[in-house]
Short mmCIF file of C-alpha atoms and ligand atoms in Angstrom, two decimals:
data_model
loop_
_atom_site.label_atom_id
_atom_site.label_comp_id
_atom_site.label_asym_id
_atom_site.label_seq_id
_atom_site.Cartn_x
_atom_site.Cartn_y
_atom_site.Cartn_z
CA UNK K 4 6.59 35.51 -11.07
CA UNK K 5 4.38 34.69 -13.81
CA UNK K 6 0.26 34.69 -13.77
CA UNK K 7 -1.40 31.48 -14.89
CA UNK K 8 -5.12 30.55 -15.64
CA UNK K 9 -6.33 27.60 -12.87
CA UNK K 10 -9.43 26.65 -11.21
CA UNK K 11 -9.57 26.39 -7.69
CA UNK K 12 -11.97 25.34 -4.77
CA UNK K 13 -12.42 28.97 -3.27
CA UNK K 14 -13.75 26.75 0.31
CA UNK K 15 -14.28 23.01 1.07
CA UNK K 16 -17.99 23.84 0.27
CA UNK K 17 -17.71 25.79 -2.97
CA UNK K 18 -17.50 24.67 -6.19
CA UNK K 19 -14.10 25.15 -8.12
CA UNK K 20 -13.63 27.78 -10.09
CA UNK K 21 -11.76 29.92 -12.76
CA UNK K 22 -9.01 31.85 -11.34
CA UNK K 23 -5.21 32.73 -11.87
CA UNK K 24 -2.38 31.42 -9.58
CA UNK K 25 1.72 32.84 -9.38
CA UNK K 26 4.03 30.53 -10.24
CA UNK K 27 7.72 31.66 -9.32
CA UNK K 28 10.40 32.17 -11.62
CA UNK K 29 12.49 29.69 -12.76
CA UNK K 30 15.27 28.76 -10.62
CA UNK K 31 18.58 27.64 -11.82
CA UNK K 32 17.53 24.05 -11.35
CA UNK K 33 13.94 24.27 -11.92
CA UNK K 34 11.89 23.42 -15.48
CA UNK K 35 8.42 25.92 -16.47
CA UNK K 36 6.21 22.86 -17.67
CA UNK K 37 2.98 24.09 -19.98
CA UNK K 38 0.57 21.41 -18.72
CA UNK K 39 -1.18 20.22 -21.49
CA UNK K 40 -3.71 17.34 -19.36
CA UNK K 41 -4.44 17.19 -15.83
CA UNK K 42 -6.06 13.87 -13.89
CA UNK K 43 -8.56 14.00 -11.16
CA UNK K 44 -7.64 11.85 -8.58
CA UNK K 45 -9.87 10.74 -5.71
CA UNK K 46 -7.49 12.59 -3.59
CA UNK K 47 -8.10 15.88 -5.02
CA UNK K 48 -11.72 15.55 -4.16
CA UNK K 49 -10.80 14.44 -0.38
CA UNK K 50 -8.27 17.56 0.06
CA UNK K 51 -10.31 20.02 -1.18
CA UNK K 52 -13.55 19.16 0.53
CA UNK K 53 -11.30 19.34 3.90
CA UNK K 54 -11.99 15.52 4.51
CA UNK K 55 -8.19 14.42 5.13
CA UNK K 56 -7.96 18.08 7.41
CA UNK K 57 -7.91 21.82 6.65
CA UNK K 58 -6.71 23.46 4.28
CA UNK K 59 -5.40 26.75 2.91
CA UNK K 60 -8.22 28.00 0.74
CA UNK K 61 -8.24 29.09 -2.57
CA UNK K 62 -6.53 26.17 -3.17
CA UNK K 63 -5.68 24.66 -6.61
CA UNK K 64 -5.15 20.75 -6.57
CA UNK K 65 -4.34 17.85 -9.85
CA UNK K 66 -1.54 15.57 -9.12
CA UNK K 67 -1.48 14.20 -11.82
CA UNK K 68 0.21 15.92 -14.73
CA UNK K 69 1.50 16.06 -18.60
CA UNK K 70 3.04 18.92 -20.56
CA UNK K 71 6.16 20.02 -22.17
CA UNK K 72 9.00 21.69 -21.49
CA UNK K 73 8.74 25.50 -22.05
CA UNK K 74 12.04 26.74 -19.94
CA UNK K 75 14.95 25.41 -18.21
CA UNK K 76 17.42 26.93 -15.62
CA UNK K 77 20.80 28.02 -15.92
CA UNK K 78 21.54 24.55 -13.67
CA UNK K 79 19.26 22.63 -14.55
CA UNK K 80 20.39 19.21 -17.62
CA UNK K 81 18.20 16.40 -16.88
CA UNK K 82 15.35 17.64 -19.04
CA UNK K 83 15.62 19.94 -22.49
CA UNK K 84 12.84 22.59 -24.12
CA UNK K 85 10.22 20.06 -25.85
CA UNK K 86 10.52 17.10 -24.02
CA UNK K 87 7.20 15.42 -23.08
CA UNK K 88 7.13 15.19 -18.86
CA UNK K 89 5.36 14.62 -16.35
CA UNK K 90 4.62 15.71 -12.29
CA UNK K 91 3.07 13.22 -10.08
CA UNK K 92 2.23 13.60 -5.91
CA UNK K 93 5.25 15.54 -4.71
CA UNK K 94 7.50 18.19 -5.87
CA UNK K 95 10.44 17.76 -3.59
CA UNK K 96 11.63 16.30 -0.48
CA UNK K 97 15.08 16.69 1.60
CA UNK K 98 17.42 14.79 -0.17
CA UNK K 99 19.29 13.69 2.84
CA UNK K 100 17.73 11.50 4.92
CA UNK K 101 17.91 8.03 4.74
CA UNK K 102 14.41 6.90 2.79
CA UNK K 103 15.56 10.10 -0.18
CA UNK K 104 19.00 8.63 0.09
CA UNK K 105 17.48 5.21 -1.27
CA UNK K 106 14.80 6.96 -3.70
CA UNK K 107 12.06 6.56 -1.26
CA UNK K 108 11.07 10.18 -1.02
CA UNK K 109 7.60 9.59 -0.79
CA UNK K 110 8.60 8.06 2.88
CA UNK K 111 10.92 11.73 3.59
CA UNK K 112 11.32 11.50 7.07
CA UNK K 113 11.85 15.65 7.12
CA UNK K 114 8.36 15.18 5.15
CA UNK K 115 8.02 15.44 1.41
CA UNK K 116 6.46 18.69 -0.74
CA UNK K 117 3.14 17.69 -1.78
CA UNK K 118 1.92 19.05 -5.56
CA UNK K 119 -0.48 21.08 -3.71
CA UNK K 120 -2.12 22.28 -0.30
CA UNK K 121 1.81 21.54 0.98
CA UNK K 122 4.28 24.45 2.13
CA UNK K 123 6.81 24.84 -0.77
CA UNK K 124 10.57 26.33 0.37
CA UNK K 125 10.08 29.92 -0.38
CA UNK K 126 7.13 29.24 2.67
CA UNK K 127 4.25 29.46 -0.18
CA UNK K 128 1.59 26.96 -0.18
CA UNK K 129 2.26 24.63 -3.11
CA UNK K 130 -0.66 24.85 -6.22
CA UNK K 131 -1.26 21.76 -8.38
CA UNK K 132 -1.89 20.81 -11.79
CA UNK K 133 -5.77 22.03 -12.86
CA UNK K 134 -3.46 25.53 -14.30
CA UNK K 135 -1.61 25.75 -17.48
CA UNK K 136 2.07 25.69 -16.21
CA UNK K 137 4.07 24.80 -13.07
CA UNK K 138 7.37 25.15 -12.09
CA UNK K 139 9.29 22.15 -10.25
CA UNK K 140 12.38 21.44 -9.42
CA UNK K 141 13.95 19.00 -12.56
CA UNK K 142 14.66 16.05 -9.92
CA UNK K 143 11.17 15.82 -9.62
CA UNK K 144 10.20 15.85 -13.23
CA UNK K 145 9.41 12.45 -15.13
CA UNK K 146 9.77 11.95 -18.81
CA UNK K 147 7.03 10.63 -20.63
CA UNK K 148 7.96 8.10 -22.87
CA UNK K 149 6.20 9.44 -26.36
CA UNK K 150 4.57 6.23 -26.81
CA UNK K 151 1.81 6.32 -24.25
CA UNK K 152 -0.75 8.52 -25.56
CA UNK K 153 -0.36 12.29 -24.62
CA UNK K 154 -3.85 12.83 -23.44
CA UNK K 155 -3.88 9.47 -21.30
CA UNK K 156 -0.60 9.70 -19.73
CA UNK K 157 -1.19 11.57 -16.44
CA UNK K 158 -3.21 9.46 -14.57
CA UNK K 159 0.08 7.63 -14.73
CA UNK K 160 1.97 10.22 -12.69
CA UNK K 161 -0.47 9.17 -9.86
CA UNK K 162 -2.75 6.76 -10.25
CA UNK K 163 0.10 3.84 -11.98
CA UNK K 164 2.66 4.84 -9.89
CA UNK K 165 0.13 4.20 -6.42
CA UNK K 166 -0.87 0.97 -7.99
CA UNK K 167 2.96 -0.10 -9.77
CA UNK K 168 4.65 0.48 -6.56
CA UNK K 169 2.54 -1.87 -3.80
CA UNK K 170 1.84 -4.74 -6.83
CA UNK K 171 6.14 -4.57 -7.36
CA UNK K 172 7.07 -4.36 -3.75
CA UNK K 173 5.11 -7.49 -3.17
CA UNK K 174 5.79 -9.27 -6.19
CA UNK K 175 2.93 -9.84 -7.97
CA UNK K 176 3.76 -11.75 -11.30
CA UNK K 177 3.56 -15.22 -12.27
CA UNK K 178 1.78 -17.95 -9.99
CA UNK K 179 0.61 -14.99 -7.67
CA UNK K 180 -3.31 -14.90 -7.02
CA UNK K 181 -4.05 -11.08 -6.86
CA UNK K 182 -6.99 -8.99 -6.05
CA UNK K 183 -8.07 -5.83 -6.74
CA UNK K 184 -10.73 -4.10 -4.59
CA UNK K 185 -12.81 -0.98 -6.40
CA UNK K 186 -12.31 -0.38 -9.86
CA UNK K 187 -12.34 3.18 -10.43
CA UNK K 188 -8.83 5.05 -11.30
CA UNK K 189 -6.68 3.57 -9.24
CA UNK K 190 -8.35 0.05 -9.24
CA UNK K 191 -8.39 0.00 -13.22
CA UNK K 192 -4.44 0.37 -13.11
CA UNK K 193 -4.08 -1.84 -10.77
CA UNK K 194 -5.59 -4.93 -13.09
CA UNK K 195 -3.94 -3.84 -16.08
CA UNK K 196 -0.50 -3.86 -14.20
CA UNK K 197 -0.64 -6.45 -12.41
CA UNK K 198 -1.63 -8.52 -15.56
CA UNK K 199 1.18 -7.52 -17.73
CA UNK K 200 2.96 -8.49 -14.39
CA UNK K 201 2.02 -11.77 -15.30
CA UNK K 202 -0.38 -12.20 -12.09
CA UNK K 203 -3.95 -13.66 -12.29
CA UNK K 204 -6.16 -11.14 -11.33
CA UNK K 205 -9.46 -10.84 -9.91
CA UNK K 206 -11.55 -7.66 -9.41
CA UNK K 207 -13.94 -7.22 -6.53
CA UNK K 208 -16.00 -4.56 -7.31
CA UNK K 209 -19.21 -3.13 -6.18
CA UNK K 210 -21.67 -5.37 -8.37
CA UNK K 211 -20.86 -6.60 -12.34
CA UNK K 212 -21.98 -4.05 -14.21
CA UNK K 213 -17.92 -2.98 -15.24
CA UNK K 214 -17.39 -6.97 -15.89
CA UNK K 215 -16.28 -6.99 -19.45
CA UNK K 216 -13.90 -3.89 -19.41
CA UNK K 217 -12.28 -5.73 -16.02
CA UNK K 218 -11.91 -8.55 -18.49
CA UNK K 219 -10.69 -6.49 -21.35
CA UNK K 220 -8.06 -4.93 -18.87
CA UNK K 221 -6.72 -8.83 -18.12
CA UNK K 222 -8.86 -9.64 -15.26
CA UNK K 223 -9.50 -13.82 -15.57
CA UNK K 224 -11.96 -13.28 -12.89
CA UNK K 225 -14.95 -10.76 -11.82
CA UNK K 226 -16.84 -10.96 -8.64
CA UNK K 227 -19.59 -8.61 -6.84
CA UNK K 228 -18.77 -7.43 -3.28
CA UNK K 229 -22.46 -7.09 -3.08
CA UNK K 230 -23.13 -10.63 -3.09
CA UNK K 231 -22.71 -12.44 0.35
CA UNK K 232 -21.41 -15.95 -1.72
CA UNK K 233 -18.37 -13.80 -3.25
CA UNK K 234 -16.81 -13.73 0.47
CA UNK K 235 -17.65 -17.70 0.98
CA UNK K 236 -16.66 -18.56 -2.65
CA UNK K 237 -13.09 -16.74 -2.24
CA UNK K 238 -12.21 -17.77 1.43
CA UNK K 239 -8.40 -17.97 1.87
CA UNK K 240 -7.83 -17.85 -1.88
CA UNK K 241 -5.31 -14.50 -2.50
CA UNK K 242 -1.65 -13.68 -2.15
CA UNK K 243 -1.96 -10.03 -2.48
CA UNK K 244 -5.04 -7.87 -2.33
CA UNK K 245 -4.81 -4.23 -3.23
CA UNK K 246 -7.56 -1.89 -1.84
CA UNK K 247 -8.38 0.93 -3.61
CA UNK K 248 -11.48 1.60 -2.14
CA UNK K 249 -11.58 5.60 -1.29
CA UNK K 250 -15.05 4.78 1.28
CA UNK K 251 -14.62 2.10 4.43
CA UNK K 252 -15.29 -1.59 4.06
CA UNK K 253 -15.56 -4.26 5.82
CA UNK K 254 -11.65 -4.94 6.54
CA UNK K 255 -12.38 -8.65 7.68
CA UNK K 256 -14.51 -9.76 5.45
CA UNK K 257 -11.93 -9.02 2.52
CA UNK K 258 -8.83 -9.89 4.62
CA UNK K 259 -10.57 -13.48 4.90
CA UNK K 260 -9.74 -13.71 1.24
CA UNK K 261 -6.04 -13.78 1.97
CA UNK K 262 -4.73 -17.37 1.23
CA UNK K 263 -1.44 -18.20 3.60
CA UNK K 264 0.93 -15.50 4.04
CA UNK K 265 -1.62 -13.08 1.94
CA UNK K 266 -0.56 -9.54 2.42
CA UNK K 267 -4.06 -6.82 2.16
CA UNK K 268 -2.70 -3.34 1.32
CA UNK K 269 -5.01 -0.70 1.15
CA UNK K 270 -4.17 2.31 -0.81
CA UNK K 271 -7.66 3.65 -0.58
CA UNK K 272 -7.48 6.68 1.87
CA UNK K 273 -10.32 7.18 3.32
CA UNK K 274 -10.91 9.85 6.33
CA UNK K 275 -12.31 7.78 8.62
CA UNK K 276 -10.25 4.95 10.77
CA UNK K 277 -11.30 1.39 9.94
CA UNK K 278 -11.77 -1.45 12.22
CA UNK K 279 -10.05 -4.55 12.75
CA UNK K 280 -10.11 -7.68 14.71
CA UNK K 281 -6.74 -9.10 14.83
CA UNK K 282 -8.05 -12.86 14.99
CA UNK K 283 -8.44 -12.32 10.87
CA UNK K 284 -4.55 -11.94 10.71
CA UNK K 285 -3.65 -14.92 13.27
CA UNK K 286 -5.72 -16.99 10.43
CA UNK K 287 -3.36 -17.89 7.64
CA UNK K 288 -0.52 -15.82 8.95
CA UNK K 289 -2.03 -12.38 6.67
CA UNK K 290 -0.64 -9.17 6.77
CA UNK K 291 -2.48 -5.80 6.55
CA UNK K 292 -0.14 -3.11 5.12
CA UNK K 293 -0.33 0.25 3.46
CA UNK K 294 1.37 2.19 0.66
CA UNK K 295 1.64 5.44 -0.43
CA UNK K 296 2.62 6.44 -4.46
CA UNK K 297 5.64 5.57 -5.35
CA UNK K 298 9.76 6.83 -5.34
CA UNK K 299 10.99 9.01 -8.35
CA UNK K 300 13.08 6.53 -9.56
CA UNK K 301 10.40 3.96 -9.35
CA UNK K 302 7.51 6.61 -10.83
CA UNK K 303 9.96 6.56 -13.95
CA UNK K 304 10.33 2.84 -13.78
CA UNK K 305 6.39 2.54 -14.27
CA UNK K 306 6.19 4.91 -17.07
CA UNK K 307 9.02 3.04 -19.09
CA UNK K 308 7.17 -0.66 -17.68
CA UNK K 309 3.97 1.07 -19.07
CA UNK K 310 5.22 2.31 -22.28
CA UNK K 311 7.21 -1.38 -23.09
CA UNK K 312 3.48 -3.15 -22.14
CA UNK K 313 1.45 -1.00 -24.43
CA UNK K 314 -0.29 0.16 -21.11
CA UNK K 315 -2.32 3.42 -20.53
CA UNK K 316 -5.45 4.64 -18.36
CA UNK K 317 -8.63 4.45 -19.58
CA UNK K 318 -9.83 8.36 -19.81
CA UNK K 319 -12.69 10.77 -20.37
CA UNK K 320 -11.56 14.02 -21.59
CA UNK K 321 -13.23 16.86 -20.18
CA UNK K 322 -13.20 20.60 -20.31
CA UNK K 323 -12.81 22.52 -16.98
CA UNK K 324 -15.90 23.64 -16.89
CA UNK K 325 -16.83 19.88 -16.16
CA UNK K 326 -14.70 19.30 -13.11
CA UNK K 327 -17.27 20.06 -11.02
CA UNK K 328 -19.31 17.59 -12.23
CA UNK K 329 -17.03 14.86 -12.74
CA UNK K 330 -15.99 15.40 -8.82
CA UNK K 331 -19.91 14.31 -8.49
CA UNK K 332 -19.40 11.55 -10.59
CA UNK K 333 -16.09 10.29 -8.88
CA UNK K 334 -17.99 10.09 -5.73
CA UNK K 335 -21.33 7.76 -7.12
CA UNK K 336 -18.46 5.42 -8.92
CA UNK K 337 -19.54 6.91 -12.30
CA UNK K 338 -15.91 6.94 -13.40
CA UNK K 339 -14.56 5.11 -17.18
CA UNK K 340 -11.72 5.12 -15.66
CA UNK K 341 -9.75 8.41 -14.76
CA UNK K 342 -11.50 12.05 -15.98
CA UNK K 343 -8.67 14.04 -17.76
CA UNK K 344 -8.78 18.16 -18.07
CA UNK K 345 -7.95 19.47 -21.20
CA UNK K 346 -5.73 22.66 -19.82
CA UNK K 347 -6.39 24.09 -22.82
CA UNK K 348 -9.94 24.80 -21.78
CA UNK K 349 -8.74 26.45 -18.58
CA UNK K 350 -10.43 30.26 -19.43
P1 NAP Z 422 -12.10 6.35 -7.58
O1 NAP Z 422 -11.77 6.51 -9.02
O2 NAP Z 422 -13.28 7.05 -7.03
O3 NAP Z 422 -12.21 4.77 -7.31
C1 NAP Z 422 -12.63 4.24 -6.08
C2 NAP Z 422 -13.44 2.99 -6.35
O4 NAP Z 422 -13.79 2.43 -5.09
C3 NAP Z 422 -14.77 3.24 -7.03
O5 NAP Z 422 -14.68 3.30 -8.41
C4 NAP Z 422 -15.58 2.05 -6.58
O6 NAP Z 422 -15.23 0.92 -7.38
C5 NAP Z 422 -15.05 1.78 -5.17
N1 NAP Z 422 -15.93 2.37 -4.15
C6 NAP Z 422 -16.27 3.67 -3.97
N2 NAP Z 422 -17.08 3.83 -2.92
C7 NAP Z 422 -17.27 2.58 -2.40
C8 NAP Z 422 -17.99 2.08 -1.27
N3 NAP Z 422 -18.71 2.89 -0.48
N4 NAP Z 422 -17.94 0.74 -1.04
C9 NAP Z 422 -17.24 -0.09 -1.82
N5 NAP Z 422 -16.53 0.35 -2.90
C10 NAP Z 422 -16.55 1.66 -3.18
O7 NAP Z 422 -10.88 6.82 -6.67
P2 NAP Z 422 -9.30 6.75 -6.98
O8 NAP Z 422 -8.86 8.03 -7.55
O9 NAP Z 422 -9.00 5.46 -7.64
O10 NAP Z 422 -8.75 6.73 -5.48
C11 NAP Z 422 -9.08 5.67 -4.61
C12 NAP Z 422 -8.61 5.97 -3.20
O11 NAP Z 422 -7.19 5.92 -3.16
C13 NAP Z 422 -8.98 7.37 -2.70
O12 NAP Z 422 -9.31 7.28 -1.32
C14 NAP Z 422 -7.70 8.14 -2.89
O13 NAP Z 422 -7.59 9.27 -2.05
C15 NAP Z 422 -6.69 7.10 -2.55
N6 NAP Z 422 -5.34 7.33 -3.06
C16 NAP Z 422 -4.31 6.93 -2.29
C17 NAP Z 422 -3.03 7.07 -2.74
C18 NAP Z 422 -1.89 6.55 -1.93
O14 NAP Z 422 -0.77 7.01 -2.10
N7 NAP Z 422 -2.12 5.56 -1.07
C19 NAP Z 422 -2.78 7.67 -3.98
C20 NAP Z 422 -3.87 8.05 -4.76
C21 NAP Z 422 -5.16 7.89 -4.30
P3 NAP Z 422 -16.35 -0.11 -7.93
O15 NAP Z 422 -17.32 0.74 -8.70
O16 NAP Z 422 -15.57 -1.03 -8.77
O17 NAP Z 422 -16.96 -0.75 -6.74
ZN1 ZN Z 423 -3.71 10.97 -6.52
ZN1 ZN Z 424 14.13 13.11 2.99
#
């Protein structure tokens, strides 16, 4: 077992704070990571704060995580001492059932490991990336190609991969009208992939005020949600929308944007259930469908389409002593794009 510096939410009421966390020893097909950046991800805020249910407290969550390779076991080839890598949402599944036979492990039907607030194999509750090092098993470590830029790569491990793996399954590229609803970390990947997918992308966000970096990510179009005319203006007009919206919305009043054969898919989580009247999907034959992160293999996929594009998040940097404060940010939509901890900072 080794000691590590973290911060973790002591309660969903607390703030987080400094603390130390075991990890176990390297097993002989495990890899010790020393994280160098760690993202905040919406979902770290809903877990901790008990939103999506209760949780094993103190608990240390980030999902979303660069370092290098410090130690490898006896077993373990796929990744050396030094490489750049990367953990994203889980840290292992079964391996054996039919969805992790086809490199959906996300979808485990024996029910993936989360990064954190999950129950690990040696019956431990799982701690995630806001700590200097981790240990995970070295089928569920990505590399990081060297050319995305160190400190901006992990909102990737997340954040891409949630956004890569909807906008590929339902082909957004060329000739495809897509949307993307909320443009905070998730939402901000979501244009800048889907562009370099070759779609043409609109953003619907909360009012203009993020207009010209939409643009500057490859948006061709910018419209407030705020503004009854957006939803007249953009009636039947989308193949794909992609919700990213972490709050509830008005499901048929953006699933009335769908065009013929439009597919909605919300990757925004929030706790509560959202209504629906089913009379919005008779119209143009739409389809309302969800998605959650992405395969290994396909997480890897992103980071090499991202690297080949020239594509990385848009961060702010931030000491751990500000993650309480960017959690308060987060939630008002005061996000350019994805806060990043500098582990370095940890205590
Ligand atoms: P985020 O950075 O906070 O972005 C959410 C964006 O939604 C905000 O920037 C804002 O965009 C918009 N928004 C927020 N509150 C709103 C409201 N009341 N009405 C309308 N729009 C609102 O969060 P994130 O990290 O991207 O995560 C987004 C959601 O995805 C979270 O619920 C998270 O848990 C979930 N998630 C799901 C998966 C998955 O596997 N499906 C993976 C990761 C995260 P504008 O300012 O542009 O309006
Ligand atoms: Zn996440
Ligand atoms: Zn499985």
């Amino acid at each position: 077992m080794k000691t590590v510096k973290a911060y973790a939410a002591p309660s969903a009421t607390d703030p987080l704070i400094p603390t130390t966390i075991e990890r176990r020893d390297v097993g002989a097909k495990d890899v010790l990571i020393k994280i160098a950046y760690a993202g905040i991800c919406h979902s770290d805020i809903h877990t901790v704060r008990g939103e999506w249910g209760p949780q094993q407290y103190p608990l240390t969550v980030g999902h979303e995580i660069v370092g290098v390779v410090e130690e490898v076991g006896s077993e373990a080839t796929r990744h050396k001492v030094g490489d750049r890598v990367g953990v994203g949402c889980m840290v292992n599944s079964c391996r054996e059932c039919a969805n992790c036979q086809q490199g959906e492990e996300q979808y485990c039907l024996n029910g993936n490991v989360g990064t954190y607030g999950a129950t690990d194999r040696d019956g431990t509750i799982t701690q995630g990336g806001y700590s200097t090092h981790i240990v995970v098993d070295e089928d569920f470590v990505l590399t990081v190609p060297e050319s995305i830029p160190y400190e901006a790569a992990a909102p990737l491990l997340c954040a891409g991969i949630t956004t890569y793996s909807p906008l590929s399954h339902w082909n957004a590229g060329p000739g495809k009208k897509v949307a993307v609803v909320g443009m905070g970390g998730l939402g901000h990947m979501a244009v800048k992939i889907a562009s370099a997918m070759g779609a043409e992308v609109t953003v619907l966000s909360q009012s203009l005020s993020k207009q010209e970096d939409g643009k500057r990510f490859g948006a061709e179009h910018y419209y407030a949600t705020s503004d009854p005319d957006t939803f007249k203006q953009l009636t039947n007009t989308f193949d794909l929308i992609i919700n990213t919206v972490s709050a509830k919305i008005d499901l048929d009043a953006h699933l009335g944007l769908l065009g013929l054969n439009g597919t909605m898919v919300n990757v925004g989580a929030p706790a509560d259930a959202l209504p629906l009247h089913v009379f919005t999907l008779f119209n143009q034959r739409r389809s309302f469908a969800g998605s959650g992160i992405g395969g290994i293999r396909e997480t890897q996929e992103m980071l090499d389409f991202c690297a080949e594009h020239g594509i990385a998040p848009e961060i702010e940097l931030i000491s751990a002593d500000a993650i309480n404060e960017a959690y308060e940010r987060v939630l008002s939509s005061d996000v350019r794009y994805r806060f990043v901890i500098d582990t370095a900072t940890l205590g």
